[in-house]
Tab-separated table of C-alpha atoms in Angstrom:
chain	number	residue	atom	x	y	z
A	1	MET	CA	-10.050	-15.090	-21.162
A	2	LEU	CA	-10.985	-11.617	-19.899
A	3	PRO	CA	-14.177	-10.164	-18.460
A	4	ILE	CA	-15.970	-7.667	-20.686
A	5	PHE	CA	-18.517	-5.313	-19.143
A	6	GLY	CA	-21.726	-4.304	-20.824
A	7	THR	CA	-25.481	-3.916	-20.561
A	8	ILE	CA	-28.470	-5.941	-21.725
A	9	ASP	CA	-30.907	-3.915	-23.808
A	10	GLY	CA	-33.893	-6.109	-24.488
A	11	THR	CA	-32.450	-9.036	-26.420
A	12	THR	CA	-29.232	-7.195	-27.268
A	13	LEU	CA	-25.994	-7.399	-25.289
A	14	VAL	CA	-24.025	-4.140	-25.637
A	15	LEU	CA	-20.328	-4.507	-24.786
A	16	ASN	CA	-17.495	-2.036	-24.289
A	17	LEU	CA	-14.596	-3.702	-26.110
A	18	ARG	CA	-11.944	-1.485	-24.480
A	19	GLY	CA	-9.494	-1.421	-27.337
A	20	LEU	CA	-9.540	-5.137	-28.134
A	21	SER	CA	-8.122	-5.952	-31.546
A	22	GLN	CA	-10.438	-6.482	-34.510
A	23	ASP	CA	-9.570	-10.189	-34.725
A	24	THR	CA	-10.630	-10.906	-31.139
A	25	ILE	CA	-12.640	-14.118	-30.844
A	26	PHE	CA	-15.784	-13.969	-28.682
A	27	PHE	CA	-17.490	-16.843	-26.937
A	28	VAL	CA	-20.598	-16.790	-24.809
A	29	VAL	CA	-19.765	-18.628	-21.599
A	30	TYR	CA	-22.565	-19.414	-19.186
A	31	ASN	CA	-21.679	-20.803	-15.781
A	32	PRO	CA	-24.806	-21.272	-13.648
A	33	ASN	CA	-22.636	-21.581	-10.541
A	34	MET	CA	-21.366	-17.988	-10.638
A	35	ARG	CA	-22.935	-15.908	-7.867
A	36	ARG	CA	-22.776	-12.257	-6.796
A	37	VAL	CA	-23.552	-11.023	-3.287
A	38	ASP	CA	-24.063	-7.413	-2.240
A	39	SER	CA	-22.293	-5.584	0.533
A	40	GLY	CA	-24.216	-3.881	3.259
A	41	ASP	CA	-23.609	-0.251	4.112
A	42	ALA	CA	-20.526	0.800	6.049
A	43	SER	CA	-20.797	1.228	9.810
A	44	ALA	CA	-22.773	4.169	11.174
A	45	SER	CA	-19.647	5.902	12.502
A	46	LEU	CA	-18.085	5.919	9.049
A	47	ILE	CA	-21.279	7.150	7.419
A	48	THR	CA	-21.282	10.053	9.911
A	49	ALA	CA	-17.668	10.852	9.047
A	50	LEU	CA	-18.497	10.801	5.337
A	51	ALA	CA	-21.082	13.504	5.935
A	52	THR	CA	-18.319	15.880	7.049
A	53	ARG	CA	-15.661	14.979	4.486
A	54	THR	CA	-17.034	13.450	1.343
A	55	VAL	CA	-14.956	12.905	-1.761
A	56	PRO	CA	-17.381	12.084	-4.579
A	57	TRP	CA	-17.225	8.403	-5.491
A	58	ALA	CA	-19.526	6.832	-8.049
A	59	THR	CA	-20.488	4.293	-5.381
A	60	ASN	CA	-19.295	2.519	-2.265
A	61	HIS	CA	-21.470	-0.527	-2.831
A	62	TRP	CA	-19.595	-3.702	-3.628
A	63	GLN	CA	-20.460	-7.110	-4.984
A	64	ALA	CA	-18.362	-10.210	-4.430
A	65	LEU	CA	-18.357	-12.511	-7.466
A	66	TYR	CA	-17.532	-16.185	-6.929
A	67	ASN	CA	-17.993	-19.689	-8.316
A	68	SER	CA	-20.057	-21.705	-5.854
A	69	ARG	CA	-18.569	-24.973	-7.183
A	70	GLU	CA	-14.915	-23.948	-6.950
A	71	ALA	CA	-13.234	-26.687	-4.901
A	72	THR	CA	-10.754	-24.477	-3.039
A	73	LEU	CA	-13.366	-21.952	-1.984
A	74	ARG	CA	-15.815	-24.646	-0.901
A	75	THR	CA	-13.146	-26.248	1.284
A	76	VAL	CA	-12.246	-22.899	2.862
A	77	ILE	CA	-15.842	-21.924	3.620
A	78	ALA	CA	-16.676	-25.373	4.963
A	79	GLY	CA	-13.754	-24.976	7.356
A	80	ILE	CA	-14.996	-21.563	8.465
A	81	LEU	CA	-18.499	-22.876	9.123
A	82	GLY	CA	-17.364	-26.201	10.563
A	83	VAL	CA	-19.508	-28.281	8.222
A	84	PRO	CA	-18.758	-30.985	5.628
A	85	VAL	CA	-18.065	-29.663	2.145
A	86	ALA	CA	-20.859	-31.783	0.715
A	87	SER	CA	-23.439	-30.085	2.923
A	88	LEU	CA	-22.597	-26.508	1.902
A	89	THR	CA	-25.540	-24.557	0.525
A	90	ASN	CA	-25.481	-21.522	-1.726
A	91	VAL	CA	-27.190	-19.514	1.009
A	92	ALA	CA	-24.444	-20.377	3.503
A	93	MET	CA	-21.733	-19.514	0.983
A	94	ASP	CA	-23.454	-16.235	0.096
A	95	THR	CA	-23.579	-15.247	3.761
A	96	CYS	CA	-19.916	-16.062	4.337
A	97	ILE	CA	-18.712	-14.222	1.228
A	98	ARG	CA	-20.908	-11.230	2.019
A	99	GLU	CA	-19.583	-10.906	5.575
A	100	ARG	CA	-15.926	-11.548	4.806
A	101	VAL	CA	-15.458	-9.938	1.391
A	102	ALA	CA	-18.252	-7.615	0.267
A	103	ASN	CA	-18.975	-6.022	3.657
A	104	ASN	CA	-15.262	-5.603	4.394
A	105	ALA	CA	-14.913	-3.814	1.069
A	106	ALA	CA	-17.667	-1.376	2.039
A	107	GLU	CA	-15.929	-0.680	5.363
A	108	ALA	CA	-12.527	-0.108	3.740
A	109	GLY	CA	-14.063	2.011	0.990
A	110	ALA	CA	-15.789	4.270	3.513
A	111	ILE	CA	-12.503	4.745	5.395
A	112	TYR	CA	-10.668	5.730	2.217
A	113	GLN	CA	-13.451	8.012	1.070
A	114	THR	CA	-13.572	9.687	4.491
A	115	ALA	CA	-9.792	10.205	4.333
A	116	GLY	CA	-10.172	12.182	1.113
A	117	PHE	CA	-8.877	9.749	-1.515
A	118	ARG	CA	-10.078	9.591	-5.099
A	119	GLN	CA	-12.361	6.751	-6.072
A	120	PRO	CA	-10.870	3.409	-7.162
A	121	ASN	CA	-9.878	3.001	-10.796
A	122	LEU	CA	-12.392	0.186	-11.233
A	123	GLU	CA	-15.331	-0.518	-13.501
A	124	VAL	CA	-18.557	0.929	-12.142
A	125	VAL	CA	-21.071	-1.786	-12.946
A	126	ALA	CA	-24.779	-1.068	-13.230
A	127	ASP	CA	-26.927	-3.787	-11.668
A	128	ALA	CA	-30.645	-3.238	-12.114
A	129	THR	CA	-31.425	-6.206	-9.837
A	130	ARG	CA	-30.372	-4.207	-6.765
A	131	THR	CA	-33.666	-2.765	-5.583
A	132	GLY	CA	-34.111	0.031	-3.089
A	133	THR	CA	-30.656	1.543	-3.617
A	134	ALA	CA	-28.434	2.995	-6.298
A	135	ASP	CA	-27.589	0.294	-8.817
A	136	ALA	CA	-23.890	1.154	-9.276
A	137	VAL	CA	-21.419	-1.327	-7.758
A	138	TYR	CA	-17.748	-2.286	-7.799
A	139	ILE	CA	-16.922	-5.974	-8.129
A	140	ILE	CA	-14.431	-8.146	-6.241
A	141	TYR	CA	-13.740	-11.492	-7.878
A	142	VAL	CA	-12.992	-14.288	-5.386
A	143	ASN	CA	-11.098	-17.012	-7.247
A	144	ASP	CA	-8.344	-19.614	-6.924
A	145	ARG	CA	-5.692	-17.964	-9.116
A	146	ASN	CA	-3.480	-17.830	-5.975
A	147	ASP	CA	-2.971	-14.098	-6.053
A	148	ASN	CA	-4.551	-10.883	-4.845
A	149	SER	CA	-4.447	-8.102	-7.405
A	150	ALA	CA	-5.723	-4.701	-8.371
A	151	PRO	CA	-4.926	-4.549	-12.102
A	152	GLN	CA	-3.385	-1.332	-13.325
A	153	GLY	CA	-4.913	0.135	-16.432
A	154	SER	CA	-7.386	2.600	-17.804
A	155	PRO	CA	-10.947	2.278	-19.108
A	156	SER	CA	-9.533	2.321	-22.651
A	157	GLU	CA	-7.477	-0.831	-22.044
A	158	ALA	CA	-8.848	-4.350	-21.949
A	159	ILE	CA	-5.742	-6.039	-20.573
A	160	SER	CA	-3.673	-4.702	-17.688
A	161	LEU	CA	0.096	-4.896	-17.357
A	162	LEU	CA	-0.443	-7.922	-15.102
A	163	GLY	CA	-2.377	-9.728	-17.819
A	164	LEU	CA	-5.686	-9.322	-16.010
A	165	GLY	CA	-8.887	-7.695	-17.094
A	166	TYR	CA	-9.357	-4.035	-16.242
A	167	GLY	CA	-11.970	-3.114	-13.673
A	168	LEU	CA	-12.045	-5.849	-10.996
A	169	LEU	CA	-10.342	-6.487	-7.690
A	170	TYR	CA	-9.066	-10.058	-7.412
A	171	VAL	CA	-9.032	-11.904	-4.073
A	172	ASN	CA	-7.552	-15.360	-3.556
A	173	SER	CA	-10.019	-17.985	-2.320
A	174	ASN	CA	-7.545	-19.244	0.282
A	175	ASP	CA	-7.438	-15.808	1.932
A	176	VAL	CA	-11.147	-15.733	2.768
A	177	ASN	CA	-10.328	-17.572	6.012
A	178	ASP	CA	-7.414	-15.314	7.043
A	179	THR	CA	-7.602	-13.714	10.510
A	180	PRO	CA	-5.945	-10.585	11.989
A	181	ALA	CA	-3.655	-12.804	14.086
A	182	GLU	CA	-1.848	-14.094	10.989
A	183	PRO	CA	1.354	-12.321	9.851
A	184	LEU	CA	-0.287	-11.235	6.592
A	185	GLY	CA	-3.437	-10.117	8.382
A	186	SER	CA	-7.039	-11.050	7.703
A	187	ILE	CA	-9.187	-10.990	4.596
A	188	LEU	CA	-9.986	-7.362	5.521
A	189	ASP	CA	-6.272	-6.516	5.245
A	190	CYS	CA	-6.193	-8.206	1.842
A	191	VAL	CA	-9.269	-6.361	0.560
A	192	ALA	CA	-8.135	-2.988	1.945
A	193	HIS	CA	-4.607	-3.435	0.541
A	194	GLU	CA	-5.761	-4.262	-2.985
A	195	MET	CA	-8.437	-1.581	-2.904
A	196	PHE	CA	-5.787	0.993	-2.031
A	197	HIS	CA	-3.842	-0.048	-5.126
A	198	SER	CA	-6.923	0.611	-7.250
A	199	ILE	CA	-7.203	4.021	-5.565
A	200	GLN	CA	-3.540	4.743	-6.345
A	201	PHE	CA	-4.224	3.943	-9.996
A	202	GLY	CA	-6.978	6.572	-9.855
A	203	TYR	CA	-4.156	9.116	-9.617
A	204	ASP	CA	-2.665	7.809	-12.908
A	205	LEU	CA	0.521	6.763	-11.128
A	206	GLY	CA	2.194	3.892	-12.980
A	207	TYR	CA	3.285	0.765	-11.133
A	208	SER	CA	6.948	0.315	-11.996
A	209	ASP	CA	10.379	-0.197	-10.455
A	210	THR	CA	10.558	3.529	-9.762
A	211	SER	CA	7.216	3.772	-7.949
A	212	LYS	CA	6.723	0.306	-6.469
A	213	GLY	CA	8.032	1.328	-3.044
A	214	TYR	CA	5.420	4.073	-2.846
A	215	HIS	CA	2.617	1.798	-4.026
A	216	GLU	CA	3.363	-1.185	-1.803
A	217	GLY	CA	4.687	0.649	1.240
A	218	THR	CA	1.572	2.792	1.621
A	219	ALA	CA	-0.898	0.014	0.786
A	220	THR	CA	0.754	-2.345	3.272
A	221	THR	CA	0.528	-0.059	6.292
A	222	TYR	CA	-2.981	1.122	5.340
A	223	GLY	CA	-4.304	-2.413	4.945
A	224	SER	CA	-2.795	-3.501	8.246
A	225	THR	CA	-4.075	-0.415	10.071
A	226	ILE	CA	-7.634	-0.943	8.843
A	227	ASP	CA	-7.409	-4.656	9.629
A	228	LYS	CA	-6.312	-4.081	13.219
A	229	GLU	CA	-8.996	-1.409	13.660
A	230	SER	CA	-6.282	0.772	15.133
A	231	THR	CA	-7.591	3.626	17.258
A	232	HIS	CA	-4.103	4.705	18.326
A	233	ALA	CA	-1.636	4.673	15.486
A	234	PRO	CA	-0.846	3.290	12.026
A	235	GLN	CA	0.262	-0.330	12.069
A	236	VAL	CA	2.708	-2.403	10.027
A	237	ARG	CA	2.170	-5.852	8.545
A	238	LEU	CA	4.286	-8.266	10.548
A	239	ASP	CA	4.913	-10.655	7.660
A	240	ASP	CA	7.378	-8.153	6.211
A	241	ALA	CA	10.839	-7.587	7.683
A	242	PRO	CA	11.699	-4.169	9.136
A	243	HIS	CA	12.924	-1.557	6.679
A	244	LYS	CA	16.704	-1.561	6.464
A	245	LEU	CA	17.621	2.094	6.823
A	246	SER	CA	20.582	1.549	4.509
A	247	SER	CA	18.176	0.929	1.595
A	248	PHE	CA	17.125	4.101	-0.155
A	249	LEU	CA	13.552	5.299	-0.169
A	250	GLY	CA	11.532	3.666	-2.948
A	251	TYR	CA	13.934	0.808	-3.738
A	252	GLU	CA	11.788	-1.614	-5.731
A	253	ARG	CA	13.124	-4.907	-4.381
A	254	THR	CA	12.147	-4.037	-0.834
A	255	ALA	CA	8.889	-2.318	-1.693
A	256	TYR	CA	6.698	-3.597	1.121
A	257	VAL	CA	9.086	-2.667	3.938
A	258	TYR	CA	8.614	1.048	3.274
A	259	GLN	CA	5.421	0.704	5.267
A	260	ASP	CA	7.651	1.542	8.256
A	261	PHE	CA	8.343	5.063	7.003
A	262	TYR	CA	4.736	5.894	6.140
A	263	ALA	CA	3.457	4.443	9.417
A	264	PHE	CA	6.004	6.527	11.359
A	265	VAL	CA	5.017	9.733	9.554
A	266	GLY	CA	1.355	9.075	10.316
A	267	ARG	CA	2.159	8.510	13.969
A	268	ALA	CA	4.684	11.277	14.566
A	269	TYR	CA	3.422	14.038	12.261
A	270	ASN	CA	-0.242	13.427	11.425
A	271	SER	CA	-2.017	12.689	14.702
A	272	ASP	CA	-1.892	8.907	14.271
A	273	SER	CA	-3.583	9.005	10.860
A	274	LEU	CA	-2.601	7.921	7.362
A	275	ASP	CA	-4.954	10.329	5.611
A	276	TYR	CA	-1.975	12.563	4.731
A	277	LEU	CA	-1.309	10.083	1.922
A	278	ALA	CA	-4.240	11.576	0.000
A	279	ASP	CA	-2.200	14.780	-0.264
A	280	VAL	CA	0.910	12.810	-1.241
A	281	PHE	CA	-0.745	11.005	-4.154
A	282	GLU	CA	-2.546	14.150	-5.283
A	283	GLN	CA	0.818	15.922	-5.469
A	284	MET	CA	2.356	13.000	-7.342
A	285	LYS	CA	-0.437	13.174	-9.901
A	286	THR	CA	0.082	16.919	-10.309
A	287	ASP	CA	3.814	16.542	-10.853
A	288	VAL	CA	3.586	13.526	-13.164
A	289	ASP	CA	0.840	15.215	-15.206
A	290	ALA	CA	3.091	18.246	-15.611
A	291	LEU	CA	5.987	16.069	-16.733
A	292	VAL	CA	3.817	14.222	-19.249
A	293	GLY	CA	2.624	17.604	-20.492
A	294	THR	CA	6.195	18.472	-21.489
A	295	GLY	CA	6.352	15.420	-23.754
A	296	GLU	CA	7.773	12.924	-21.247
A	297	THR	CA	4.992	10.430	-21.938
A	298	LYS	CA	6.905	7.517	-20.407
A	299	ALA	CA	6.644	9.236	-17.031
A	300	ARG	CA	3.055	8.028	-16.803
A	301	LEU	CA	4.086	4.375	-16.569
A	302	ALA	CA	7.462	4.864	-14.870
A	303	PRO	CA	7.642	8.190	-13.023
A	304	PRO	CA	11.250	9.301	-12.392
A	305	ARG	CA	12.423	8.724	-8.838
A	306	GLU	CA	13.460	12.365	-8.552
A	307	THR	CA	9.935	13.483	-9.469
A	308	LEU	CA	8.337	11.270	-6.834
A	309	ARG	CA	10.756	12.452	-4.149
A	310	ARG	CA	10.008	16.072	-5.030
A	311	SER	CA	6.298	15.294	-4.816
A	312	LEU	CA	6.758	13.773	-1.378
A	313	ASN	CA	8.773	16.806	-0.301
A	314	THR	CA	6.147	19.250	-1.586
A	315	ALA	CA	3.318	17.364	0.114
A	316	PHE	CA	5.208	17.248	3.418
A	317	MET	CA	5.998	20.959	3.278
A	318	SER	CA	2.344	21.756	2.629
A	319	LYS	CA	0.973	19.350	5.229
A	320	PHE	CA	3.582	19.497	8.003
A	321	SER	CA	5.649	22.632	7.212
A	322	GLN	CA	8.751	20.432	7.225
A	323	ASP	CA	10.624	19.073	4.238
A	324	LEU	CA	11.268	15.448	3.345
A	325	PRO	CA	14.964	15.428	4.382
A	326	THR	CA	14.066	16.711	7.864
A	327	ILE	CA	11.279	14.203	8.391
A	328	TYR	CA	13.265	11.325	6.933
A	329	LEU	CA	16.258	12.127	9.139
A	330	ASP	CA	13.969	12.129	12.171
A	331	TYR	CA	12.630	8.738	11.073
A	332	VAL	CA	16.147	7.323	10.753
A	333	ARG	CA	17.302	8.784	14.060
A	334	GLN	CA	14.262	7.503	15.951
A	335	ARG	CA	14.256	4.047	14.384
A	336	ALA	CA	18.015	3.540	14.653
A	337	MET	CA	18.935	5.204	17.934
A	338	GLU	CA	16.424	7.142	20.019
A	339	HIS	CA	13.373	4.847	19.743
A	340	SER	CA	10.483	7.177	20.502
A	341	ALA	CA	7.097	5.565	21.054
A	342	ASP	CA	6.027	6.589	17.543
A	343	SER	CA	8.985	4.718	16.042
A	344	GLN	CA	8.404	1.419	17.866
A	345	LEU	CA	6.510	-0.482	15.192
A	346	ARG	CA	6.990	-4.078	16.338
A	347	THR	CA	6.952	-5.926	19.634
A	348	GLY	CA	10.420	-6.344	21.102
A	349	GLU	CA	12.063	-3.373	19.413
A	350	PRO	CA	14.395	-1.244	21.589
A	351	ALA	CA	12.676	1.302	23.821
A	352	PHE	CA	15.762	3.095	25.171
A	353	LEU	CA	18.718	4.990	23.699
A	354	THR	CA	20.849	2.455	21.843
A	355	LEU	CA	21.874	1.704	18.275
A	356	ASN	CA	19.823	-0.996	16.580
A	357	PRO	CA	22.370	-2.580	14.203
A	358	ASN	CA	19.707	-4.880	12.749
A	359	LEU	CA	18.380	-1.955	10.713
A	360	PHE	CA	21.566	-1.692	8.634
A	361	HIS	CA	23.125	-3.997	6.077
A	362	ALA	CA	26.548	-5.316	7.061
A	363	ASP	CA	28.420	-3.046	4.641
A	364	ALA	CA	26.506	0.013	5.884
A	365	LEU	CA	27.733	-0.220	9.480
A	366	GLN	CA	31.339	0.597	10.421
A	367	ARG	CA	32.827	0.103	13.864
A	368	ILE	CA	35.980	2.127	14.605
A	369	SER	CA	38.256	2.075	17.640
A	370	ALA	CA	39.959	5.413	18.401
A	371	ASP	CA	42.304	6.756	21.085
A	372	PRO	CA	40.283	9.446	22.921
A	373	THR	CA	43.335	11.584	23.671
A	374	GLY	CA	44.188	11.967	20.015
A	375	ILE	CA	40.740	11.970	18.526
A	376	LEU	CA	40.673	15.725	17.875
A	377	SER	CA	43.673	15.428	15.604
A	378	THR	CA	42.725	12.096	14.077
A	379	SER	CA	41.253	11.711	10.611
A	380	LEU	CA	39.400	8.468	10.029
A	381	GLU	CA	38.533	7.546	6.474
A	382	GLY	CA	35.620	5.228	5.815
A	383	THR	CA	34.598	3.307	2.731
A	384	PHE	CA	30.982	4.264	2.228
A	385	ASN	CA	30.660	4.447	-1.539
A	386	ASN	CA	27.676	5.115	-3.783
A	387	VAL	CA	25.354	6.174	-0.983
A	388	ALA	CA	21.961	6.623	-2.624
A	389	PRO	CA	19.557	9.459	-1.779
A	390	PHE	CA	17.627	8.822	1.433
A	391	SER	CA	19.702	5.858	2.501
A	392	SER	CA	21.629	5.732	5.762
A	393	ARG	CA	24.984	4.580	7.074
A	394	ALA	CA	26.084	4.110	10.687
A	395	ILE	CA	29.500	4.668	12.281
A	396	VAL	CA	30.182	3.379	15.807
A	397	ILE	CA	33.306	4.884	17.404
A	398	THR	CA	34.540	3.055	20.501
A	399	PRO	CA	37.331	4.512	22.736
A	400	SER	CA	40.400	2.291	22.809
A	401	ARG	CA	40.900	3.195	26.480
A	402	ALA	CA	38.965	4.950	29.211
A	403	VAL	CA	39.471	8.697	29.651
A	404	ALA	CA	37.357	10.807	31.991
A	405	ASP	CA	35.667	14.095	31.087
A	406	ILE	CA	36.334	14.258	27.366
A	407	THR	CA	33.978	15.361	24.630
A	408	ALA	CA	34.479	15.369	20.900
A	409	GLU	CA	32.659	16.669	17.855
A	410	LEU	CA	32.355	14.500	14.772
A	411	THR	CA	32.543	16.140	11.352
A	412	ILE	CA	31.817	14.043	8.270
A	413	THR	CA	33.111	15.168	4.896
A	414	SER	CA	33.213	13.601	1.456
A	415	THR	CA	36.603	12.969	-0.129
A	416	VAL	CA	35.185	12.734	-3.649
A	417	GLY	CA	33.298	16.002	-3.905
A	418	PRO	CA	30.204	17.736	-2.536
A	419	TRP	CA	27.320	15.725	-1.150
A	420	ALA	CA	24.759	14.830	-3.785
A	421	GLN	CA	21.387	16.473	-3.584
A	422	PRO	CA	18.329	14.311	-2.720
């Protein structure tokens, strides 16, 4: 069953069927326990910022939709309020959902709009019952489907690739009680993370194995940064393991850990801000649109990895006057060895010059013992095969005996041909 949006014109309900098949079966379902609560406006500081850098959005008003009789949600809210489930009132539930979901959405939305991002790829719902303000709203559905989602899709599609209805953000009822102290962050982290996915979809960038690292890595650090109300630097979500530098940029199975790279870039190159990502996704849209224009229509759903890396490189050159290889090498060097303040993303990470072997898979780290007196005439052959673009390997050379006042220069060459281009 999918939500269908429409308007009531007198006694007529006008629906946008969004490409549903002609044999679709319709039922009128009325649940008197469904409630919607409005968000307030974003904080005054964000409203002031919007006045100086406004990207037109249809609205930044949000409504949280929920079932007041849903058992999971009632238990969660009763726990928050410290009252028996049986004594919960609709007014108390409305207040809790407004403060924790709808108002948080307005705060996150104002931050994204201030940063220069496009509006979310969500249904803009007209609600004539909202008096004294513009009637356009976005909707967040709080439910017990045990998942948080921002369905990919377009206004011409009724069903997203995830099997959900186009146009809503989905928030898990159990997450309403989450706090910033938890590894996954609070409900604000959840709302901001999923909202950022809907913003990404506004750039027509498909969610696939090729792009998942970009989608999840950026959304994870942005959600955590907003959640922690960071005034110093982008943050990372602690539930996810550190990025193994031996995994190449964008690898789909480790999608969330790429938050480390985007957080570092924001810290080291963009004055402790993640707003540079607006330029990154704008460039990705430009490049994917151009590729689709040549007849590569599949690039919309699964953009080639090479295209996305070129987009990242172009955006970095425009924003920072440095290319992707230079910035990525700095990231690897700082995270693995030098440990600048900008690269220390988690408590307990090294703060002095030393190799952090925990950032490499076992087969990506070689330890070699060499005689210092013969090192200049020694050729050591390693076994690093199939090294993917923007992945790293580490070699630790230890002298077999102590020799004073000796220096050596290490030259790395490939025995199978020239180095591959990024």
